[in-house]
CSV table of C-alpha atoms in Angstrom, one decimal:
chain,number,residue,atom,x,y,z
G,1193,UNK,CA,0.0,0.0,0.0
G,1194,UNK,CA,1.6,3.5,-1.0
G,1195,UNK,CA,2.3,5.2,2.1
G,1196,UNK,CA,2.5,9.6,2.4
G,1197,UNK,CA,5.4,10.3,3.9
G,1198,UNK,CA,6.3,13.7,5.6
G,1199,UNK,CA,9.3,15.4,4.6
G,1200,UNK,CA,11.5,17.7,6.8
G,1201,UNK,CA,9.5,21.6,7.6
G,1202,UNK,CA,10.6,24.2,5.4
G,1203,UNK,CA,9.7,28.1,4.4
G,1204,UNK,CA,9.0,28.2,0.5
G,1205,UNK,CA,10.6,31.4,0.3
G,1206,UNK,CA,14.1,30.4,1.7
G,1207,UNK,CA,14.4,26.4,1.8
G,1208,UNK,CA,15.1,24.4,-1.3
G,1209,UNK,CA,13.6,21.4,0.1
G,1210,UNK,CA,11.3,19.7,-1.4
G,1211,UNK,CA,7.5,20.4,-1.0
G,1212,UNK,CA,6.5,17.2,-2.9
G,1213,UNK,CA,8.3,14.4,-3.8
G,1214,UNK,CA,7.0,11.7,-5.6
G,1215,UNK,CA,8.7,8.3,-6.3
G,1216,UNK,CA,7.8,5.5,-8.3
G,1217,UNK,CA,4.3,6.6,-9.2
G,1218,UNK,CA,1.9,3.8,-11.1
G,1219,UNK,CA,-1.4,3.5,-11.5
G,1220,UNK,CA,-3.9,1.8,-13.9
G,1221,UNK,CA,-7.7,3.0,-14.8
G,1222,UNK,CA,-10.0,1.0,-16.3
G,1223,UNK,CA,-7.5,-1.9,-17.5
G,1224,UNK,CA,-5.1,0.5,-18.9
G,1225,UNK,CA,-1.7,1.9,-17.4
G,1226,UNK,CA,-1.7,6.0,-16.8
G,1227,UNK,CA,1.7,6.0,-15.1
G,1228,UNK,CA,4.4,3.8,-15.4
G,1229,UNK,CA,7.1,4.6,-12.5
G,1230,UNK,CA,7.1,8.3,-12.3
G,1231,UNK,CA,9.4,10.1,-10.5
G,1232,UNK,CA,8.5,14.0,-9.7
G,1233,UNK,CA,10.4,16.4,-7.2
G,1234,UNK,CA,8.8,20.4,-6.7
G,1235,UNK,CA,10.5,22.9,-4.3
G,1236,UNK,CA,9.8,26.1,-3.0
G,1237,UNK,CA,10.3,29.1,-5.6
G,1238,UNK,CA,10.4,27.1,-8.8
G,1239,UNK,CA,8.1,26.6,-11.8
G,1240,UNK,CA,7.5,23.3,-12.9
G,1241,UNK,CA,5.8,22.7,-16.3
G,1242,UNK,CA,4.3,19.5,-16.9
G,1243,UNK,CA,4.0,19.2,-21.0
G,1244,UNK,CA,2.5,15.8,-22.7
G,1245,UNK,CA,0.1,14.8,-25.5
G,1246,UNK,CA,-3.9,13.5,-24.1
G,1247,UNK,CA,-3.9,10.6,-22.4
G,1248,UNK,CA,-0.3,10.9,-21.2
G,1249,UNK,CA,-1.6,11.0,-17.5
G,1250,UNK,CA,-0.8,14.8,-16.8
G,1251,UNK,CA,-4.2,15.2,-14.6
G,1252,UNK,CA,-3.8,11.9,-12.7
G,1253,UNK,CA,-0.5,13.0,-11.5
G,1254,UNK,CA,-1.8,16.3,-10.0
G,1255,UNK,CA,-4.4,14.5,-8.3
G,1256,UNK,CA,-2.0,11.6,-6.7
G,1257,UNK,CA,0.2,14.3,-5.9
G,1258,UNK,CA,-2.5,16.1,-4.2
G,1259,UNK,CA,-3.7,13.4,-2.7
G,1260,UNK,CA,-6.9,12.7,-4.2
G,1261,UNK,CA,-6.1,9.6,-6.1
G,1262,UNK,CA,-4.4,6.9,-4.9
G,1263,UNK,CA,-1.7,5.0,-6.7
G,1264,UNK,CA,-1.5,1.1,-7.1
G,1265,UNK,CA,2.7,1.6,-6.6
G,1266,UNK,CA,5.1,4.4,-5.4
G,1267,UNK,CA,4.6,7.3,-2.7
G,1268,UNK,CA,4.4,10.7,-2.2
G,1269,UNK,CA,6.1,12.6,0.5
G,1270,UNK,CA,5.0,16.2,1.4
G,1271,UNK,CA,6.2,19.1,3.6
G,1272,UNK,CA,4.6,19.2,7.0
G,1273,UNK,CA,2.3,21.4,6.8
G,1274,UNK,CA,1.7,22.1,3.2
G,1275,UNK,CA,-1.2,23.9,1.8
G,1276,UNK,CA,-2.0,23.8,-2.0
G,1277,UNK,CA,-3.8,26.5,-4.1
G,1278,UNK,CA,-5.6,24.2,-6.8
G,1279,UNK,CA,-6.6,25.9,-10.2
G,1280,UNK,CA,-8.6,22.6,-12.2
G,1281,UNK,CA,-8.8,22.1,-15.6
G,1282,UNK,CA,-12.6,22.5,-15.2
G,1283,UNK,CA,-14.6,24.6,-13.2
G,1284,UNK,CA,-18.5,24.3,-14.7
G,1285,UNK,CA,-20.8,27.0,-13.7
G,1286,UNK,CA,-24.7,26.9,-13.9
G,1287,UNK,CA,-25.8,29.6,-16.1
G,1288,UNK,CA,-29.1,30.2,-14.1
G,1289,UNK,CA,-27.7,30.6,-10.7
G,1290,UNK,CA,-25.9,33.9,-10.8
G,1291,UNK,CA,-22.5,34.4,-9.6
G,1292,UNK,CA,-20.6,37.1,-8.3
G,1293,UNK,CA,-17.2,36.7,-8.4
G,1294,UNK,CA,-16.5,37.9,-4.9
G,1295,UNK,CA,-18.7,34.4,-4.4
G,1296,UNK,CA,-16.7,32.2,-7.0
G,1297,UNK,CA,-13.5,32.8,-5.4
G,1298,UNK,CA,-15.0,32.6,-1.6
G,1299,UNK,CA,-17.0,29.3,-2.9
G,1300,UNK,CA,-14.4,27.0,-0.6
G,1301,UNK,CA,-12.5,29.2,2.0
G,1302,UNK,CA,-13.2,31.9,4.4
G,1303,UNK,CA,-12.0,35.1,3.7
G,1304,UNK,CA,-12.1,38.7,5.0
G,1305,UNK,CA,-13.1,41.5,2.5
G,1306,UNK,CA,-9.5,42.6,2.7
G,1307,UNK,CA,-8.0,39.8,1.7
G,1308,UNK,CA,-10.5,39.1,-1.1
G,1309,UNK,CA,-9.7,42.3,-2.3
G,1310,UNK,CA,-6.0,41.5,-1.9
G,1311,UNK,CA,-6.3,38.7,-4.0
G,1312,UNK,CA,-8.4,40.1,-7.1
G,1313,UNK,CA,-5.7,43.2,-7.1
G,1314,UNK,CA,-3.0,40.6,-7.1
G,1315,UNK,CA,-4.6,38.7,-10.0
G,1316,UNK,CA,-5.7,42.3,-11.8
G,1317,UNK,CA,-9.6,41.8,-11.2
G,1318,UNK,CA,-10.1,44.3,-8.4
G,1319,UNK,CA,-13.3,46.0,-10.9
G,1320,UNK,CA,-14.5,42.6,-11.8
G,1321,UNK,CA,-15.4,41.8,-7.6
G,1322,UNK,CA,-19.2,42.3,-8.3
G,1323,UNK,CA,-19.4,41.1,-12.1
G,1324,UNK,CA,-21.4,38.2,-13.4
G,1325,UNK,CA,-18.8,35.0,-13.2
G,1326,UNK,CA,-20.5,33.0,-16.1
G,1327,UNK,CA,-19.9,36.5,-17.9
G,1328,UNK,CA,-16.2,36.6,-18.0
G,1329,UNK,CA,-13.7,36.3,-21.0
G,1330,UNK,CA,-11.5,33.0,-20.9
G,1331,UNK,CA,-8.8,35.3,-19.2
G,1332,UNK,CA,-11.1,36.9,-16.5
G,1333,UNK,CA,-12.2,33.6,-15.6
G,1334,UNK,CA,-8.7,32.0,-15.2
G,1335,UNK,CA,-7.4,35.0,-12.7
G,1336,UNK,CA,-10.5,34.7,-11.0
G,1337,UNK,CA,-9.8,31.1,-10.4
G,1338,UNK,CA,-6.2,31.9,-8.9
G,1339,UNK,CA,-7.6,34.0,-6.8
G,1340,UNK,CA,-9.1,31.5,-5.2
G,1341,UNK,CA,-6.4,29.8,-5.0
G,1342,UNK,CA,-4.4,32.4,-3.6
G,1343,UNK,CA,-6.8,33.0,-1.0
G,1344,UNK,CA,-5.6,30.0,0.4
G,1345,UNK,CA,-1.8,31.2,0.7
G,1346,UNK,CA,-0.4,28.5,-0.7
G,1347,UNK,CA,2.9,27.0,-0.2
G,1348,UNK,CA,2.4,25.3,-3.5
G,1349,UNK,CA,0.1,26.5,-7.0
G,1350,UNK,CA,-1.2,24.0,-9.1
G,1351,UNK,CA,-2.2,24.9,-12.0
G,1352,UNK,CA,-4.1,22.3,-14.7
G,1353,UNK,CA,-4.5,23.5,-18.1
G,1354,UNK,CA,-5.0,27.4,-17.2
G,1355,UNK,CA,-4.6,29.2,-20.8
G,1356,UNK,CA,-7.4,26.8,-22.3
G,1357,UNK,CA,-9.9,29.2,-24.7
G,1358,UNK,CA,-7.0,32.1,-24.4
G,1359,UNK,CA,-5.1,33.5,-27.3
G,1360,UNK,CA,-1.5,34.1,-27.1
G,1361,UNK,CA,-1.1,37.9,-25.7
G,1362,UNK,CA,-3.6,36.2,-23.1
G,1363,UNK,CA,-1.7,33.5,-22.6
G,1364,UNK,CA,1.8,35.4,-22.3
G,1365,UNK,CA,-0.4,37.9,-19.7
G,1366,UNK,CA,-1.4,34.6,-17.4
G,1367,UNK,CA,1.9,33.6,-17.5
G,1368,UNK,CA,3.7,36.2,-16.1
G,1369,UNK,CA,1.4,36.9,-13.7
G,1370,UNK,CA,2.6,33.4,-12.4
G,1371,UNK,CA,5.4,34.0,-12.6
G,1372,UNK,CA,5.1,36.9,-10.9
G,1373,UNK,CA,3.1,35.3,-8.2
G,1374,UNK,CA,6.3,32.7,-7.7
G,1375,UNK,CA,8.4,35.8,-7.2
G,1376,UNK,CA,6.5,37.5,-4.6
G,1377,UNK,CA,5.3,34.6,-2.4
G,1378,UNK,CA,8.5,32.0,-2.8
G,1379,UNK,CA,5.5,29.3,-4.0
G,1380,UNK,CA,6.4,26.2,-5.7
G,1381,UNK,CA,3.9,26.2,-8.6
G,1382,UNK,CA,3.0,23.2,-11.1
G,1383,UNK,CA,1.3,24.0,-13.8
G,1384,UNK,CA,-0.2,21.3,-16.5
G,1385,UNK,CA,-0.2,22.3,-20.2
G,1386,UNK,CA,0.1,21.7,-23.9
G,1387,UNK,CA,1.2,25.1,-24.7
G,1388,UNK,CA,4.8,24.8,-25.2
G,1389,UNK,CA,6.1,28.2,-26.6
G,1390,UNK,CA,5.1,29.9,-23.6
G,1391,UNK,CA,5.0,27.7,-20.9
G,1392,UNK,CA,8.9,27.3,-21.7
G,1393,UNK,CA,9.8,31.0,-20.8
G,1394,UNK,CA,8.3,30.7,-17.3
G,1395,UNK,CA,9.5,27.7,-16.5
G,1396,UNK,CA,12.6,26.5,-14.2
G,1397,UNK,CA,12.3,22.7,-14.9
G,1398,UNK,CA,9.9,21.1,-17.4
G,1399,UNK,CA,8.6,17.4,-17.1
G,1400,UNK,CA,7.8,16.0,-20.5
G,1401,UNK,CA,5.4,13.1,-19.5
G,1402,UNK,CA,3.7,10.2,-21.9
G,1403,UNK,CA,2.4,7.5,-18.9
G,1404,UNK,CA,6.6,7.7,-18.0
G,1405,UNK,CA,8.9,10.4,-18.0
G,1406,UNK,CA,10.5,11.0,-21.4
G,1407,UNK,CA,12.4,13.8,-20.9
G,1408,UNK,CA,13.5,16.3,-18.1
G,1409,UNK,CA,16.1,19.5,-17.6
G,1410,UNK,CA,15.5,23.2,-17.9
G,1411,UNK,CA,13.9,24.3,-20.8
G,1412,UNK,CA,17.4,25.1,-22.8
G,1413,UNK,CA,17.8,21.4,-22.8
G,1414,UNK,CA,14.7,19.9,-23.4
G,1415,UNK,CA,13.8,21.1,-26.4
G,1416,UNK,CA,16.6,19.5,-28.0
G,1417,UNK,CA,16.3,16.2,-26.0
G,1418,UNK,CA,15.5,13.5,-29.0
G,1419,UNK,CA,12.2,11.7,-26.8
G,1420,UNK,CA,11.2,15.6,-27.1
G,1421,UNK,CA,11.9,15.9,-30.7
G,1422,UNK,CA,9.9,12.5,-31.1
G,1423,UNK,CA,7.4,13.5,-29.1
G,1424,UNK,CA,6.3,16.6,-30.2
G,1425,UNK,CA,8.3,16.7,-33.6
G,1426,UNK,CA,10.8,18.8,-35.0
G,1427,UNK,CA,8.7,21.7,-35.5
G,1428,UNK,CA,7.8,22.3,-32.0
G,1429,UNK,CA,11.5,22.6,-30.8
G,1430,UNK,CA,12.1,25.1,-33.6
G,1431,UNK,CA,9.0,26.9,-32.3
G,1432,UNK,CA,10.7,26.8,-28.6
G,1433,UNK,CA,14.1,28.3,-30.3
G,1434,UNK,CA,12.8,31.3,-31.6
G,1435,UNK,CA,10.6,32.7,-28.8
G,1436,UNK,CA,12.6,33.9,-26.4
G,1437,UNK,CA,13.3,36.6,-29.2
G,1438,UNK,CA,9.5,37.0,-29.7
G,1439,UNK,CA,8.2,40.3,-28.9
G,1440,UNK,CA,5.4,40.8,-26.5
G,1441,UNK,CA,2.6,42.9,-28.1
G,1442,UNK,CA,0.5,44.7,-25.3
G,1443,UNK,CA,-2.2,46.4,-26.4
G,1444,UNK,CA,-4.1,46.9,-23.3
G,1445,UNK,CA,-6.2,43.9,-23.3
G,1446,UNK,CA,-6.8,40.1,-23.9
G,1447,UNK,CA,-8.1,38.5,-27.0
G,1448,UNK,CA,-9.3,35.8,-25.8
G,1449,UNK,CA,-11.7,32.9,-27.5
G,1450,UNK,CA,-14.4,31.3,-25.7
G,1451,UNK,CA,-14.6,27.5,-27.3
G,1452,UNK,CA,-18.1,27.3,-25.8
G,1453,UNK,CA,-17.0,25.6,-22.4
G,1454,UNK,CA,-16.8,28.0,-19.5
G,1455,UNK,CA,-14.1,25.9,-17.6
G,1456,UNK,CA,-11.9,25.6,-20.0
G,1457,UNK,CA,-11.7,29.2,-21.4
């Protein structure tokens, strides 16, 4: 039986221990193996991107890591102590029950109106508090979400699929505002996605995962590793070459595309 085991106290901001640290991960769902032996390490003040193709088992290993799922082999140690911020890939709303979003991001925690407002300036929502959830752009909805999850004051941000329905400017605005986040609080953040040519600037480490670890190293290396390059294909790593040389085009807002699903836009 997979056992949790504690690891050593630590403050994110100043100790490079780990906050997770997962060995040996396997599990199988419905007759079919999701993770084959994975191995995953996050500390305090780093980014780690998790990149893989559907099906690779990206979301089963937040939620074993979180402790919602158990595996069939391996174990996952975590800090003493540890609270996680949770952003999930889906986050349905019923159109007919409206929703502030001072409620949405007060839906599981208790907060004072300070630190509500705290969190939706952190984020950039602070004129949004009293707005119509289900009526947000894909953007909106996604730093309304994390400042949910900041009201929690996490020691560690997870993140599942957070730029779904959001364009690139949008994408490269959500990014940096986790990164941001990282470099305020000291957090350890993982964050889940397909989107390679911009999860790569933000990140410190980046997990390229397909039901085992293929790949691993800081984004320099990986996009030259050969499991990448098979992976993904050539094109992707020549994507990842050029755009730390790509220029950032703010015009003042988002341009966003809601796909027709509220959770993941």
């Amino acid at each position: 039986m997979p056992q949790a085991e504690p690891l050593p106290s630590r403050s994110a901001a100043t100790d490079p221990r780990p906050l997770v640290d997962a060995h040996g991960l396997s599990i199988a769902l419905g007759g079919r193996t999701i993770l084959d032996h994975v191995d995953m390490t996050v500390s305090g003040g780093e980014i780690v991107t998790v990149i893989g193709p559907n099906g690779a088992g990206k979301s089963t290993l937040v939620k074993i890591l979180l402790g919602l799922l158990k595996p069939d082999a391996g174990s996952v140690g975590r800090a003493p102590g540890l609270t996680v911020g949770y952003v999930p890939q889906r986050f349905p709303l019923e159109n007919l029950v409206p929703l502030t979003v001072e409620r949405l991001v007060t839906m599981t925690v208790r907060a004072s109106r300070a630190a509500v407002t705290a969190a939706l300036e952190e984020t950039g929502i602070p004129h949004l508090r009293d707005a119509d959830a289900a009526g947000l752009s894909g953007g909106e909805f996604q730093r309304a979400l994390i400042a949910r999850a900041l009201l929690r004051d996490p020691d560690l941000l997870v993140l599942d699929e957070p730029v779904q329905g959001v364009d690139f400017t949008g994408e490269t605005k959500l990014y940096r505002l986790i990164g941001e986040i990282r470099d305020r609080r000291g957090c350890g953040v993982v964050l889940i996605s397909h989107d390679l040519h911009v999860v790569m600037a933000e990140s410190d480490r980046v997990i390229c995962l397909n039901g085992h670890v293929c790949c691993e190293g800081v984004p320099e290396t990986i996009r030259t590793d050969p499991e990448f390059m098979r992976l993904f294909g050539p094109a992707a790593a020549r994507h990842l070459a050029i755009y730390p040389h790509a220029h950032d085009h703010d015009h003042g807002h988002d341009h966003e595309h809601d796909h027709g699903e509220r959770a993941a836009s």
